[in-house]
Short mmCIF file of C-alpha atoms in Angstrom, two decimals:
data_model
loop_
_atom_site.label_atom_id
_atom_site.label_comp_id
_atom_site.label_asym_id
_atom_site.label_seq_id
_atom_site.Cartn_x
_atom_site.Cartn_y
_atom_site.Cartn_z
CA MET A 634 -71.37 5.38 -11.19
CA GLN A 635 -69.46 5.09 -14.32
CA ASN A 636 -69.26 7.69 -17.04
CA LEU A 637 -70.90 6.36 -20.16
CA GLY A 638 -69.68 7.64 -23.50
CA ARG A 639 -71.33 7.28 -26.86
CA GLY A 640 -73.24 4.14 -27.34
CA GLY A 641 -73.57 3.23 -23.61
CA MET A 642 -70.00 2.17 -23.14
CA PRO A 643 -67.71 3.18 -20.49
CA ASP A 644 -65.07 5.99 -21.50
CA PRO A 645 -61.66 4.46 -21.80
CA GLN A 646 -59.20 5.11 -19.19
CA PRO A 647 -56.99 7.88 -19.75
CA ALA A 648 -53.58 7.15 -21.12
CA GLY A 649 -50.80 7.49 -18.60
CA PRO A 650 -47.37 6.19 -17.60
CA ARG A 651 -47.62 2.60 -16.80
CA THR A 652 -46.20 1.41 -13.53
CA ASP A 653 -45.64 -2.11 -14.66
CA ALA A 654 -43.57 -1.39 -17.70
CA PRO A 655 -41.34 -4.21 -18.67
CA ARG A 656 -38.00 -2.58 -17.77
CA GLU A 657 -39.49 -2.39 -14.20
CA ARG A 658 -40.28 -6.02 -14.27
CA LEU A 659 -36.73 -6.77 -15.21
CA ALA A 660 -35.04 -4.62 -12.75
CA TRP A 661 -33.89 -7.46 -10.59
CA TRP A 662 -32.19 -8.97 -13.75
CA TYR A 663 -30.76 -5.60 -14.66
CA ALA A 664 -29.12 -5.34 -11.32
CA LEU A 665 -27.45 -8.60 -11.52
CA THR A 666 -26.40 -8.36 -15.24
CA ALA A 667 -26.10 -4.84 -16.49
CA PRO A 668 -24.00 -1.78 -15.47
CA PRO A 669 -25.75 0.63 -13.41
CA LEU A 670 -27.66 3.44 -14.93
CA PRO A 671 -25.59 6.46 -15.70
CA PRO A 672 -26.28 9.80 -14.25
CA PRO A 673 -28.60 12.18 -15.95
CA THR A 674 -25.84 14.35 -17.09
CA ALA A 675 -23.94 11.45 -18.83
CA SER A 676 -22.83 11.70 -22.38
CA ALA A 677 -24.72 10.23 -25.33
CA GLN A 678 -22.02 7.57 -25.53
CA GLN A 679 -22.32 6.50 -21.86
CA ARG A 680 -25.88 6.32 -22.34
CA ASP A 681 -25.71 4.35 -25.40
CA GLN A 682 -23.36 1.90 -23.59
CA VAL A 683 -25.89 1.09 -20.95
CA ARG A 684 -28.64 0.85 -23.46
CA ARG A 685 -26.68 -1.66 -25.31
CA ALA A 686 -25.59 -3.63 -22.00
CA ARG A 687 -29.34 -3.61 -21.14
CA LEU A 688 -30.19 -5.30 -24.66
CA ALA A 689 -27.49 -7.69 -24.27
CA SER A 690 -28.79 -8.56 -20.66
CA VAL A 691 -32.40 -9.25 -22.07
CA ILE A 692 -30.88 -11.49 -24.80
CA LEU A 693 -28.82 -13.44 -22.07
CA LEU A 694 -32.02 -13.80 -20.17
CA GLY A 695 -33.95 -15.32 -23.14
CA LEU A 696 -30.86 -17.62 -23.73
CA PHE A 697 -31.01 -18.86 -20.01
CA ALA A 698 -34.81 -19.47 -20.61
CA VAL A 699 -34.00 -21.87 -23.44
CA LEU A 700 -30.81 -23.37 -22.01
CA VAL A 701 -32.03 -24.35 -18.59
CA PRO A 702 -34.94 -26.60 -19.83
CA ALA A 703 -32.83 -27.97 -22.59
CA ILE A 704 -30.13 -29.37 -20.11
CA PRO A 705 -32.43 -32.50 -18.85
CA VAL A 706 -33.24 -33.26 -22.47
CA ALA A 707 -29.66 -33.07 -23.54
CA LEU A 708 -28.63 -35.61 -20.92
CA ALA A 709 -29.74 -38.41 -23.31
CA ASP A 710 -27.24 -37.45 -25.88
CA PHE A 711 -23.58 -36.76 -24.80
CA PRO A 712 -22.61 -34.37 -27.84
CA THR A 713 -25.96 -32.64 -27.25
CA LEU A 714 -25.24 -32.11 -23.52
CA LEU A 715 -21.51 -30.95 -24.30
CA ILE A 716 -22.66 -28.37 -26.53
CA THR A 717 -25.43 -27.26 -24.31
CA LEU A 718 -23.24 -26.74 -21.50
CA LEU A 719 -20.61 -25.17 -23.44
CA VAL A 720 -23.30 -22.48 -24.42
CA PHE A 721 -24.39 -22.34 -20.77
CA VAL A 722 -20.93 -21.61 -19.50
CA THR A 723 -20.19 -18.94 -22.18
CA SER A 724 -23.66 -17.44 -21.39
CA VAL A 725 -22.47 -17.06 -17.60
CA VAL A 726 -19.12 -15.66 -18.65
CA CYS A 727 -21.20 -13.16 -20.85
CA VAL A 728 -23.03 -12.09 -17.62
CA PHE A 729 -20.04 -11.39 -15.93
CA LEU A 730 -18.68 -9.37 -18.89
CA ASN A 731 -21.70 -7.47 -19.53
CA ARG A 732 -21.90 -6.35 -15.81
CA SER A 733 -18.26 -5.02 -16.10
CA GLY A 734 -19.43 -3.01 -19.31
CA GLN A 735 -17.48 -5.21 -22.09
CA THR A 736 -20.66 -5.07 -24.27
CA ASN A 737 -18.77 -5.50 -27.50
CA THR A 738 -16.95 -8.79 -26.18
CA VAL A 739 -20.64 -10.25 -25.09
CA GLY A 740 -21.73 -9.54 -28.72
CA TYR A 741 -18.77 -11.28 -30.16
CA LEU A 742 -19.23 -14.20 -27.79
CA LEU A 743 -22.93 -14.56 -28.46
CA THR A 744 -22.84 -14.62 -32.17
#
């Protein structure tokens, strides 16, 4: 039987850590595109580098989510296709740079 609170409504569930947090949903993407997590004893600079690389990784995922569906649409116009493919290739290069820890270079290329 449910615990009923005031007004006959069920009590809300206790707040606790969620197991389906967004970072866990993106673990597969981080494994492909971001450097590994630093050890718990890592310096603040190392932790910040990984945090920035993960942010760049999420931005790249969003960019791919827009670019991939745009390629068939861009087939109708050659200049649009050329620019779309150029941005796509640059994004793929950024994935490899981000994985190797070159986060500042990724930022420069994406702006």
